[in-house]
mmCIF file of N, CA and C in Angstrom:
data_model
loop_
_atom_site.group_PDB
_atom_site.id
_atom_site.type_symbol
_atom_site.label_atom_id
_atom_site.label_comp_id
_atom_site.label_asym_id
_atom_site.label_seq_id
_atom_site.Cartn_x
_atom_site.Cartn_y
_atom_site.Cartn_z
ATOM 1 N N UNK Q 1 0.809 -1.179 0.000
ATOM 2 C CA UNK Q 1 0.000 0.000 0.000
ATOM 3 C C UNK Q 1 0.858 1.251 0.000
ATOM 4 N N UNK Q 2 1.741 1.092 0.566
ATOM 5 C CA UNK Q 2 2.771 1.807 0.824
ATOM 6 C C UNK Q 2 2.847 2.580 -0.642
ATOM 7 N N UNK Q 3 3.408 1.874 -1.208
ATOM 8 C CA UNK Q 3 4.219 1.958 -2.342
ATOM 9 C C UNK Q 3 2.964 2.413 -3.756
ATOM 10 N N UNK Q 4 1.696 2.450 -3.175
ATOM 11 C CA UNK Q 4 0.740 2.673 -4.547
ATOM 12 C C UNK Q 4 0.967 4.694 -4.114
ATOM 13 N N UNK Q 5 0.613 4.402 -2.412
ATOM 14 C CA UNK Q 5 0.520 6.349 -2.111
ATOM 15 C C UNK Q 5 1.644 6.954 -2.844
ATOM 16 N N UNK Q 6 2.867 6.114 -2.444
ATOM 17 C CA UNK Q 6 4.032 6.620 -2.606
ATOM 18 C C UNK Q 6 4.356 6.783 -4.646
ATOM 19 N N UNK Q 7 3.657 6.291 -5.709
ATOM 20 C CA UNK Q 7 3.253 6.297 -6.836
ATOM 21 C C UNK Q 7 2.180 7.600 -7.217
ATOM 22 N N UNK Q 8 1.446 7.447 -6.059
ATOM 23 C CA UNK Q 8 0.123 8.624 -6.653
ATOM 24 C C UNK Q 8 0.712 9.895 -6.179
ATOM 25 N N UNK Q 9 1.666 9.997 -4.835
ATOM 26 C CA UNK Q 9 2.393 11.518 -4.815
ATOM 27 C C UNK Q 9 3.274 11.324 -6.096
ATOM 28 N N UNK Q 10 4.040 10.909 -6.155
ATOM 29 C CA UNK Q 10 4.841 11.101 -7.275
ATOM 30 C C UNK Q 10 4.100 11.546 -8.907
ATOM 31 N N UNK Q 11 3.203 10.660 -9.371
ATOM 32 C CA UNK Q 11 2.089 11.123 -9.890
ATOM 33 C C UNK Q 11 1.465 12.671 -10.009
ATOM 34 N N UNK Q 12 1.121 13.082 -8.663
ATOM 35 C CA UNK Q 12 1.156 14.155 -8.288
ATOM 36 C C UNK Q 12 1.561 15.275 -8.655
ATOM 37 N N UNK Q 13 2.775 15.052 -8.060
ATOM 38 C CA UNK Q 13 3.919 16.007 -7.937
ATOM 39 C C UNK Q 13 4.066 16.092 -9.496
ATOM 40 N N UNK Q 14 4.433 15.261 -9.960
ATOM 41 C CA UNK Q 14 4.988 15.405 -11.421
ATOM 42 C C UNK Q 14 3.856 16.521 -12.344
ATOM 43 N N UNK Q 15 2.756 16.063 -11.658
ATOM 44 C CA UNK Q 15 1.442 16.812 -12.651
ATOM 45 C C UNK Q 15 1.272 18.599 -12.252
ATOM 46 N N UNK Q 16 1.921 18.438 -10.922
ATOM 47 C CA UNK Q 16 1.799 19.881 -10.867
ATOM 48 C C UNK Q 16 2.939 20.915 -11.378
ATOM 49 N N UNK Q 17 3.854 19.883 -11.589
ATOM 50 C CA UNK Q 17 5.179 20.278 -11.982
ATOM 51 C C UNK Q 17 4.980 20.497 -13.322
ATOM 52 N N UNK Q 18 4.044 19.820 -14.204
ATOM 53 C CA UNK Q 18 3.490 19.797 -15.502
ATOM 54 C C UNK Q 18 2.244 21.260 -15.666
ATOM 55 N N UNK Q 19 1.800 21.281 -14.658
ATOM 56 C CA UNK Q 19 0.541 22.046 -14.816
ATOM 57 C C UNK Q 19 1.552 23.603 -14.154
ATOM 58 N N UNK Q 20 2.218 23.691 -13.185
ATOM 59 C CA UNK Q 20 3.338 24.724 -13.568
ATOM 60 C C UNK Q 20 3.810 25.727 -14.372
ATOM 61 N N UNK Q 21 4.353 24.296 -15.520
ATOM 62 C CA UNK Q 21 4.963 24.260 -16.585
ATOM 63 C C UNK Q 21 4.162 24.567 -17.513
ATOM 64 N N UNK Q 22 2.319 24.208 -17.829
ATOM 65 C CA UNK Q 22 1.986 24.686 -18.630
ATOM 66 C C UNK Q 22 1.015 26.222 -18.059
ATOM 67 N N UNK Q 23 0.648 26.306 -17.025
ATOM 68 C CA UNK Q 23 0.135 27.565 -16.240
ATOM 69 C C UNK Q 23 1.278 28.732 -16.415
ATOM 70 N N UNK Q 24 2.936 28.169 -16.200
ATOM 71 C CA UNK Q 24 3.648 29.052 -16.897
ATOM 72 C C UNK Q 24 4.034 29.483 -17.985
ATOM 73 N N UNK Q 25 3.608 28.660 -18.792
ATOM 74 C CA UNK Q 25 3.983 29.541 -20.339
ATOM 75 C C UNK Q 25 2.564 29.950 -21.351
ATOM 76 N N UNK Q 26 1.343 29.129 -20.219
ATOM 77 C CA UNK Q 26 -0.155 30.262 -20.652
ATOM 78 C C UNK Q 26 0.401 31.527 -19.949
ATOM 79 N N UNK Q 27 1.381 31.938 -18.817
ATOM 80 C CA UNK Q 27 1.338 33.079 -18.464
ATOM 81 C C UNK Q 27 1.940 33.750 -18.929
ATOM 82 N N UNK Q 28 2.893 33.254 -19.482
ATOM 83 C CA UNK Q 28 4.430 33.889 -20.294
ATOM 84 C C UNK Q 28 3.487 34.334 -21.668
ATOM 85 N N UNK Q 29 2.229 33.361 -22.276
ATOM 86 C CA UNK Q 29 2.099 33.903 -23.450
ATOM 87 C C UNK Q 29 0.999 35.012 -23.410
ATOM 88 N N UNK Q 30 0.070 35.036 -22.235
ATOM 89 C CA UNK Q 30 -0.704 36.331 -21.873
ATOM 90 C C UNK Q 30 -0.098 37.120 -22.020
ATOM 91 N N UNK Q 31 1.084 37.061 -21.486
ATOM 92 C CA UNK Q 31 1.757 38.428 -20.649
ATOM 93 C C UNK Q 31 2.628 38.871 -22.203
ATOM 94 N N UNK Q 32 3.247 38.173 -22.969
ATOM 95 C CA UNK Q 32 3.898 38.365 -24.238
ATOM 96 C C UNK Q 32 2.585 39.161 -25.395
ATOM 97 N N UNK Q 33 1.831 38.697 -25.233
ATOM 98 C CA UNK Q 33 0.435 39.112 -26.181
ATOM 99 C C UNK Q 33 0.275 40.532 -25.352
ATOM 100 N N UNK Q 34 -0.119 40.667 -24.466
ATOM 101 C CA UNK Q 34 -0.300 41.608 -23.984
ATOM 102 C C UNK Q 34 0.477 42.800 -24.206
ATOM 103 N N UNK Q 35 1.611 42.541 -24.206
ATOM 104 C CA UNK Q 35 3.100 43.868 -24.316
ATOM 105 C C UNK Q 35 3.272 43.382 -25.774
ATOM 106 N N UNK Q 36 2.686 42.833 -26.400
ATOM 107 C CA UNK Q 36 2.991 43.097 -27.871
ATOM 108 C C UNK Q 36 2.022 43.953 -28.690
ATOM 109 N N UNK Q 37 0.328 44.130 -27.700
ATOM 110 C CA UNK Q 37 -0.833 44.409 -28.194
ATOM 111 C C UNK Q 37 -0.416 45.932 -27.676
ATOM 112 N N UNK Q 38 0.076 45.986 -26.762
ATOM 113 C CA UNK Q 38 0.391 47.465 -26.079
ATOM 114 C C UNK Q 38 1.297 48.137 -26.704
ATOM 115 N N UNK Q 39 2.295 47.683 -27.404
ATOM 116 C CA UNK Q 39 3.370 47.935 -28.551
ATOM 117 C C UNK Q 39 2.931 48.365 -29.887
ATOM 118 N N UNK Q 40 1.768 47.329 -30.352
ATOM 119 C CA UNK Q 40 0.838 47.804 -31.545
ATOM 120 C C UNK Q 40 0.045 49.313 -31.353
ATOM 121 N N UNK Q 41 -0.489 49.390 -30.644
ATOM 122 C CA UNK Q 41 -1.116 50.436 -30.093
ATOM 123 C C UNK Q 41 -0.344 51.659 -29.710
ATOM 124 N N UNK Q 42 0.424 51.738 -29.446
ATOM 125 C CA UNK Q 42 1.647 52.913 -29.001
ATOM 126 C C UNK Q 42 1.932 53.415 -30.291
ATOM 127 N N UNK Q 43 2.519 52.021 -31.321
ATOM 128 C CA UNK Q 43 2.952 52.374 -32.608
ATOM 129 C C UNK Q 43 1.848 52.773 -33.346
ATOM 130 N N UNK Q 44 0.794 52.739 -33.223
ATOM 131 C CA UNK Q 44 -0.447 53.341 -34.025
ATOM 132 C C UNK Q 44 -0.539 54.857 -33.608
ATOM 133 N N UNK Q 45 -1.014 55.000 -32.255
ATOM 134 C CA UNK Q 45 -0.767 56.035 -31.955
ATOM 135 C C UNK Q 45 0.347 57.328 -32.336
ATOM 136 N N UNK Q 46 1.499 56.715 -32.492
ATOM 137 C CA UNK Q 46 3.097 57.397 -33.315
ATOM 138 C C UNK Q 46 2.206 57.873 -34.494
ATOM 139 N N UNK Q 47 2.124 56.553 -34.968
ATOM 140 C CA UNK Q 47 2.092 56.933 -36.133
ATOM 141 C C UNK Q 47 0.732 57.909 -36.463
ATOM 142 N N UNK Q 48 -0.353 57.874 -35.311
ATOM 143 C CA UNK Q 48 -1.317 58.796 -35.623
ATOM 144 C C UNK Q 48 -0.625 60.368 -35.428
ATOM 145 N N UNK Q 49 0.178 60.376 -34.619
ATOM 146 C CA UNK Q 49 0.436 61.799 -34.512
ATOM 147 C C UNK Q 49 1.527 62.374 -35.573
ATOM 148 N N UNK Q 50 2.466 61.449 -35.747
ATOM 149 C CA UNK Q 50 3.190 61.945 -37.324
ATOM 150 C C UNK Q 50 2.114 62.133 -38.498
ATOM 151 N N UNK Q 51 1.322 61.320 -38.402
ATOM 152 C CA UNK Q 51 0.242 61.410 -40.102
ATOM 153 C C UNK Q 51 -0.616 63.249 -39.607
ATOM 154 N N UNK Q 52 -1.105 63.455 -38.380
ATOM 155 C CA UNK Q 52 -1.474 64.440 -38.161
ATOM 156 C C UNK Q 52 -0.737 65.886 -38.235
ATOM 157 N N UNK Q 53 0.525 65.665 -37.710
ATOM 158 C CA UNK Q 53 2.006 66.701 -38.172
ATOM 159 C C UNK Q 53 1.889 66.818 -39.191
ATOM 160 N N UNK Q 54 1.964 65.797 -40.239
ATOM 161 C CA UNK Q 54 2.063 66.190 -41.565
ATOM 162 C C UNK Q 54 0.516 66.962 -42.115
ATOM 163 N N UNK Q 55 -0.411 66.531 -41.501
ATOM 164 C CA UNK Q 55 -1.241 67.263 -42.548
ATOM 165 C C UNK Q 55 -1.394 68.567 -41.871
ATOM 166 N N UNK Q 56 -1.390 68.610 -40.464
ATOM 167 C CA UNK Q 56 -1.199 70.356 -39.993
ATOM 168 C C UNK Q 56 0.223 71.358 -40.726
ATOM 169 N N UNK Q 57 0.914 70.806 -40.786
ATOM 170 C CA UNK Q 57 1.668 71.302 -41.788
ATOM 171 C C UNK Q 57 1.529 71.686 -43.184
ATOM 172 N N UNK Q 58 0.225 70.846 -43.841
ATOM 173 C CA UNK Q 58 0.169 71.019 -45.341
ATOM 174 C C UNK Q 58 -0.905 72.615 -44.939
ATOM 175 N N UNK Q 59 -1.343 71.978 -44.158
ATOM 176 C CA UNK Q 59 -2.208 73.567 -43.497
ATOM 177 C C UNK Q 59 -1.905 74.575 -43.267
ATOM 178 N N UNK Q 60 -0.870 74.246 -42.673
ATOM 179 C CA UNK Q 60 0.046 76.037 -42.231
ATOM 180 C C UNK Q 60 0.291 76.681 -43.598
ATOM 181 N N UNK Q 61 1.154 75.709 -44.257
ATOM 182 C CA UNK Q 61 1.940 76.341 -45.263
ATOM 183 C C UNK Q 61 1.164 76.683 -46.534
ATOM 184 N N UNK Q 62 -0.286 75.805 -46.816
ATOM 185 C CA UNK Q 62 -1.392 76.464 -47.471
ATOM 186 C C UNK Q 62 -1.671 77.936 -47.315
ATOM 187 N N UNK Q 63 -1.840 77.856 -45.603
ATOM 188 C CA UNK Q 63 -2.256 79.367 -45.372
ATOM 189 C C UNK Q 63 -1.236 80.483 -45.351
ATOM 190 N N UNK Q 64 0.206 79.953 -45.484
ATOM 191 C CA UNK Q 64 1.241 81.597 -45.564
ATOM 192 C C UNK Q 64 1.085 81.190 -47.412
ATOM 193 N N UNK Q 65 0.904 80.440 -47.649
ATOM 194 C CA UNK Q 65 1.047 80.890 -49.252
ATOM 195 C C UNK Q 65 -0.420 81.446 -49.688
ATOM 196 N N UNK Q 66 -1.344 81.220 -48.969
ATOM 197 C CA UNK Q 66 -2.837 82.086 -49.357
ATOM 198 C C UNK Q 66 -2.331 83.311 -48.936
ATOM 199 N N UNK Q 67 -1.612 83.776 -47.707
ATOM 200 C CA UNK Q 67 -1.551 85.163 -47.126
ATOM 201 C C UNK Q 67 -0.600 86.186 -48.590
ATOM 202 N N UNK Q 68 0.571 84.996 -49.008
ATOM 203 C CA UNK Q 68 1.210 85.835 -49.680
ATOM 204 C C UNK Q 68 0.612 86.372 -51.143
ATOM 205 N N UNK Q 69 -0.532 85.052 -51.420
ATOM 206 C CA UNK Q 69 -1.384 85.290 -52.862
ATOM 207 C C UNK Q 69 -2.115 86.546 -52.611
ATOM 208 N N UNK Q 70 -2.885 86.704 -51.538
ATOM 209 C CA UNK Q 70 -3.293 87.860 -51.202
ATOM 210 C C UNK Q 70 -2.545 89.138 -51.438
ATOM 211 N N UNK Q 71 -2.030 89.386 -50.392
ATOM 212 C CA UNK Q 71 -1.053 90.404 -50.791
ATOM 213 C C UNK Q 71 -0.443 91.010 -52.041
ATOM 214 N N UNK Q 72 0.008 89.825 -52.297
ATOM 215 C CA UNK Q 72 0.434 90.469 -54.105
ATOM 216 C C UNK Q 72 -0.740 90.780 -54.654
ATOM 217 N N UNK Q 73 -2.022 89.897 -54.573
ATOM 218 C CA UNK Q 73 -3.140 90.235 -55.621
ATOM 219 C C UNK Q 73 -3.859 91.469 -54.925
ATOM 220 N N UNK Q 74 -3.325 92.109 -54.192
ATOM 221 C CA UNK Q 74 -3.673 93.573 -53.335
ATOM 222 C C UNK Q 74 -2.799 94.847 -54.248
ATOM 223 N N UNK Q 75 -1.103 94.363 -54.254
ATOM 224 C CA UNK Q 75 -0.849 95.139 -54.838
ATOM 225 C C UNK Q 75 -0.884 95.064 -56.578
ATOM 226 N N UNK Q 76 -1.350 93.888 -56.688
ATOM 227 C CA UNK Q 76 -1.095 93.731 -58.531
ATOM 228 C C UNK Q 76 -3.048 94.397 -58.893
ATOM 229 N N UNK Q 77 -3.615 94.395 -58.135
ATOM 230 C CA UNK Q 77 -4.924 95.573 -58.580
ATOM 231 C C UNK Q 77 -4.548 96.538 -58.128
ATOM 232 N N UNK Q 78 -3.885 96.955 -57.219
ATOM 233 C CA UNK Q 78 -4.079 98.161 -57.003
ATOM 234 C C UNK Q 78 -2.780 98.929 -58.150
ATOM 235 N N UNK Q 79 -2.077 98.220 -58.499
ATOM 236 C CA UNK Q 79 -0.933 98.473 -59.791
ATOM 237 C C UNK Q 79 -2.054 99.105 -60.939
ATOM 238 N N UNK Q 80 -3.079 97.759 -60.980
ATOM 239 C CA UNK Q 80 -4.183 98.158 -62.515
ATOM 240 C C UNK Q 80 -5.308 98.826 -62.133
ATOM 241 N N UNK Q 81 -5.804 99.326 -61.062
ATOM 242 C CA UNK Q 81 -6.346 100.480 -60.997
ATOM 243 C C UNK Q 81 -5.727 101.889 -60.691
ATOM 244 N N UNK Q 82 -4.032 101.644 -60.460
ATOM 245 C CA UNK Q 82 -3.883 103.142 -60.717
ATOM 246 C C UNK Q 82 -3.281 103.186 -61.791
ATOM 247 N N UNK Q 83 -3.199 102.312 -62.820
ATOM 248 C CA UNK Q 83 -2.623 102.255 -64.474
ATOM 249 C C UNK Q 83 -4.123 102.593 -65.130
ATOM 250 N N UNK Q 84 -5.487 102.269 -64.652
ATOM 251 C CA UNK Q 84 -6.535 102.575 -65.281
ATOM 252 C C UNK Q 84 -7.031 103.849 -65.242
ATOM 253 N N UNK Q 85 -6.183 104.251 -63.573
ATOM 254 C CA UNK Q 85 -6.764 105.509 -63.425
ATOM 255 C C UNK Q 85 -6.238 106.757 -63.969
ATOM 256 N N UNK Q 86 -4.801 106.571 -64.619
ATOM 257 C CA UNK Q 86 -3.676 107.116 -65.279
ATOM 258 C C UNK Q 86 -4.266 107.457 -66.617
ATOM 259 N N UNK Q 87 -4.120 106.303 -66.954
ATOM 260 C CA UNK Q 87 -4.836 106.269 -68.475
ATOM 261 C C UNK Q 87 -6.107 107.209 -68.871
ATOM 262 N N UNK Q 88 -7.135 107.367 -67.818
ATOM 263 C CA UNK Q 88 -8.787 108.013 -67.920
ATOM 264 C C UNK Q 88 -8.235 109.234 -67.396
ATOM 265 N N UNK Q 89 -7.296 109.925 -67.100
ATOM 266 C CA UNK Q 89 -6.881 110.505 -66.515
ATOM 267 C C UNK Q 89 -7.500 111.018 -64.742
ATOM 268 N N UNK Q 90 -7.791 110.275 -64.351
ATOM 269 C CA UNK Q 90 -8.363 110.170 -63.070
ATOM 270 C C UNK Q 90 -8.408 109.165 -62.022
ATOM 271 N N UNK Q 91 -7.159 108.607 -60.893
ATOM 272 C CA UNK Q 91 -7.217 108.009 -60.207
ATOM 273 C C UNK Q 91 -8.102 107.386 -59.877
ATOM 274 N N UNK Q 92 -9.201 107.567 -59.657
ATOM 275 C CA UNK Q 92 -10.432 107.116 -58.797
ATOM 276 C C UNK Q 92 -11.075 106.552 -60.058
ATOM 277 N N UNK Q 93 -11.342 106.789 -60.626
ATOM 278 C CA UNK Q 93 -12.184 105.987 -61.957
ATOM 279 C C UNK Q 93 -10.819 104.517 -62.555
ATOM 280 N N UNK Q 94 -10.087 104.422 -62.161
ATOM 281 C CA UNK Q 94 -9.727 103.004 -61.825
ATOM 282 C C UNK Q 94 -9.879 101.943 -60.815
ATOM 283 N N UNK Q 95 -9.694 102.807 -59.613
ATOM 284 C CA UNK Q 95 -10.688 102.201 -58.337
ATOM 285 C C UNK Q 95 -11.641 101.702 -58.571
ATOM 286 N N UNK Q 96 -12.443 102.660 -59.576
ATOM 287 C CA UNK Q 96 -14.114 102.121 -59.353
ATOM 288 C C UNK Q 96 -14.234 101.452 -60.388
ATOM 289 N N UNK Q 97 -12.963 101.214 -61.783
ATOM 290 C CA UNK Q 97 -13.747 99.552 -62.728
ATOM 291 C C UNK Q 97 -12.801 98.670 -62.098
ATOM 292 N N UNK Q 98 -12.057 98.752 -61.369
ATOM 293 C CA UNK Q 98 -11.936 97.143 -60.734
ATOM 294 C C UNK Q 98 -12.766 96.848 -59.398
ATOM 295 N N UNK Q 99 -13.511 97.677 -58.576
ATOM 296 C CA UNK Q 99 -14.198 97.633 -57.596
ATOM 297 C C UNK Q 99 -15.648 96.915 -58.257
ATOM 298 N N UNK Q 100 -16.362 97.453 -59.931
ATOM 299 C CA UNK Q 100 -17.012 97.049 -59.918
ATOM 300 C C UNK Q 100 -16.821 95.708 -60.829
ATOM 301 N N UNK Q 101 -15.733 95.784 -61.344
ATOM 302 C CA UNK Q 101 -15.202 94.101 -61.764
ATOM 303 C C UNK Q 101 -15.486 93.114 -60.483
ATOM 304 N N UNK Q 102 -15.212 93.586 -59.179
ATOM 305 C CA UNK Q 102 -15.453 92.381 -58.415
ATOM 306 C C UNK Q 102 -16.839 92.294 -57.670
ATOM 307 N N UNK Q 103 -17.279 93.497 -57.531
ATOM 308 C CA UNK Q 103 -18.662 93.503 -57.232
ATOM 309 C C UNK Q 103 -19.318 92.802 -58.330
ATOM 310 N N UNK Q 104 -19.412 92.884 -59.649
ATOM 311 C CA UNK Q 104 -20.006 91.873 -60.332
ATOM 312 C C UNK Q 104 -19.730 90.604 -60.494
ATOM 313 N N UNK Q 105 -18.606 90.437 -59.997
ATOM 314 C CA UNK Q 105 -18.582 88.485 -60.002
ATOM 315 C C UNK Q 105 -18.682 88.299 -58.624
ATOM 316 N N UNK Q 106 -18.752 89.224 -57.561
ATOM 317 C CA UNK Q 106 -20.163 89.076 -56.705
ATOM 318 C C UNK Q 106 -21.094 88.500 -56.678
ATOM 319 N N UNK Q 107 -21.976 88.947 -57.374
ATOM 320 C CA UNK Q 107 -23.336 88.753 -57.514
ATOM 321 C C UNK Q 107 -23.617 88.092 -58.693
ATOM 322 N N UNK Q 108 -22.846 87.755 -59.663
ATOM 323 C CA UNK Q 108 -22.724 86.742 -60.651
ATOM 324 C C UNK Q 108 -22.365 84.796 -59.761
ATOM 325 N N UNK Q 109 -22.101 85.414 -59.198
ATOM 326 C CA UNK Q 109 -21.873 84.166 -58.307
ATOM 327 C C UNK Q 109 -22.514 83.979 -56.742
ATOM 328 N N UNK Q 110 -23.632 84.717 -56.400
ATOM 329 C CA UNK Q 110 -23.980 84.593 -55.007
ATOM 330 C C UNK Q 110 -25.795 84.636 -56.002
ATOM 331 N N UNK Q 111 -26.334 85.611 -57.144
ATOM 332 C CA UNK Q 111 -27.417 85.591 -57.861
ATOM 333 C C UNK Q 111 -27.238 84.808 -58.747
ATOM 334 N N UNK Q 112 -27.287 84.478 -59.533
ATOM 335 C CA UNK Q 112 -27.383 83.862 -60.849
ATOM 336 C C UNK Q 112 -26.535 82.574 -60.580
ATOM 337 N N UNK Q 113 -25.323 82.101 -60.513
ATOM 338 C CA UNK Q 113 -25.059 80.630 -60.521
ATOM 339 C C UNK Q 113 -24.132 80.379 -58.946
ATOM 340 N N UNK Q 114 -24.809 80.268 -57.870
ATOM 341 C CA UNK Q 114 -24.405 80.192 -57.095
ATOM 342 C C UNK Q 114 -23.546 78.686 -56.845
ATOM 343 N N UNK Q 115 -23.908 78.156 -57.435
ATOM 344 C CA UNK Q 115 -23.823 76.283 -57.173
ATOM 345 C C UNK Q 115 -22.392 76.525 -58.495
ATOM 346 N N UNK Q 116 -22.095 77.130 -59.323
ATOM 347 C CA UNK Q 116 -21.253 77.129 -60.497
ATOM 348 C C UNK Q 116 -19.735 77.065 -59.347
ATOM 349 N N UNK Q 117 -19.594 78.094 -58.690
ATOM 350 C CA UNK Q 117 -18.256 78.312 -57.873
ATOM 351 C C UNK Q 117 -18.124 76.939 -56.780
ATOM 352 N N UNK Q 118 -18.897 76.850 -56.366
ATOM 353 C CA UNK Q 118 -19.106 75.172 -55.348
ATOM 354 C C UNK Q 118 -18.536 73.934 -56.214
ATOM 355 N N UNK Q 119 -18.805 73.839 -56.989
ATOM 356 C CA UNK Q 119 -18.914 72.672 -58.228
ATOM 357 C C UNK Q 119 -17.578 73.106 -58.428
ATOM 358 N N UNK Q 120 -16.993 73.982 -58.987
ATOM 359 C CA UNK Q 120 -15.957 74.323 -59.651
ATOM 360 C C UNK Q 120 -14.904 73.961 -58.516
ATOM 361 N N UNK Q 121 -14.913 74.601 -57.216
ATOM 362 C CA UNK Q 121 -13.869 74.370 -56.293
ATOM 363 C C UNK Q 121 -14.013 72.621 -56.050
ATOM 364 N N UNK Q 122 -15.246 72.006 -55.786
ATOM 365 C CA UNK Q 122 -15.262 70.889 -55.285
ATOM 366 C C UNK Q 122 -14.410 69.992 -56.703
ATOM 367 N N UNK Q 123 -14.570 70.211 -58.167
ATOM 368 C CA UNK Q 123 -13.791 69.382 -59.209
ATOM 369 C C UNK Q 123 -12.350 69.684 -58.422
ATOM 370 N N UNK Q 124 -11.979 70.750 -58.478
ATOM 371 C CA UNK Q 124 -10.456 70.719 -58.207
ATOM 372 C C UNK Q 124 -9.938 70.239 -56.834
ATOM 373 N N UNK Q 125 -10.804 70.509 -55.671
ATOM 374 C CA UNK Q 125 -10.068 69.234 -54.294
ATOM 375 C C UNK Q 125 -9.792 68.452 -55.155
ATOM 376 N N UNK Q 126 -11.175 67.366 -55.600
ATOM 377 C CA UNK Q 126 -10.831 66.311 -55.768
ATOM 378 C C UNK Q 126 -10.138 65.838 -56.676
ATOM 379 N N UNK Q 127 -9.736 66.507 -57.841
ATOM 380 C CA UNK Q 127 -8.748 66.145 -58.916
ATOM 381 C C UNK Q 127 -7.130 66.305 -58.097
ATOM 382 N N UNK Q 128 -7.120 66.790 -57.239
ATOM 383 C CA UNK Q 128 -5.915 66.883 -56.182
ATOM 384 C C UNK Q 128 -5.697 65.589 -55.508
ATOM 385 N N UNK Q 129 -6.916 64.966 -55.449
ATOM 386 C CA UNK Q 129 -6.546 63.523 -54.209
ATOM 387 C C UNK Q 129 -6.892 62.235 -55.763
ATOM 388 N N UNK Q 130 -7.467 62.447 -56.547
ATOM 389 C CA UNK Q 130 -7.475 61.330 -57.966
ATOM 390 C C UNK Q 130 -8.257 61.020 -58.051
ATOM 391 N N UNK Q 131 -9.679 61.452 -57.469
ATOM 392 C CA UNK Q 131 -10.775 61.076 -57.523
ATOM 393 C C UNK Q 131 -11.722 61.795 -58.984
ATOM 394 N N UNK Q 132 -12.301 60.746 -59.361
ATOM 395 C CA UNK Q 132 -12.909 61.316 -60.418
ATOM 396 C C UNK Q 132 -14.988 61.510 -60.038
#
């Protein structure tokens, strides 16, 4: 009798030494999944904030090159309304045909084809990203 107990500890023992062995490397592989899923995620995150850098950047630099289009197109009318106003011999009567050059595509575009300028800007985004 002796010798069956002395079989079933051994038995035993061996199984927990087995169940150990496999309780430790279900833990080793939780714990590996885990810090690899946390690794994925970090690196997504990176990479969300570089993809975001870059497009705040395409933004900035959109807007100093709108500031500088401006500007010039401030002084390149105001060049051809005082070349118009030269010409009529009267400053101010160049002012007022490029003032009403833009007042009429004003209202050429806010009365009459309002949807024409929408349409027109929306073709060109998207011919920018390849969309047809």
């Amino acid at each position: 009798m002796m010798n069956r107990k002395a079989g079933k500890e051994q038995g035993s023992a061996s199984s927990k030494s087995r169940r150990s062995g496999i309780a430790k490397l279900l833990d080793d592989t939780a714990v590996s999944t885990y810090e690899d899923v946390r690794a994925i995620i970090d690196a997504k995150f990176e990479l969300l904030k570089i993809e975001l850098t870059e497009k705040l950047s395409v933004i900035a630099s959109a807007a100093v090159v709108a500031v500088i289009l401006v500007v010039g197109m401030t002084y390149l009318l105001t060049t051809v309304a005082l070349l118009i106003g030269e010409l009529l011999g009267h400053p101010f009567l160049g002012y007022l045909i490029v003032s009403l050059l833009f007042l009429s595509c004003f209202l050429f575009f806010t009365r009459f084809k309002p949807l024409l300028l929408r349409n027109l800007i929306q073709k060109i985004l998207l011919s920018l990203h390849d969309y047809n």
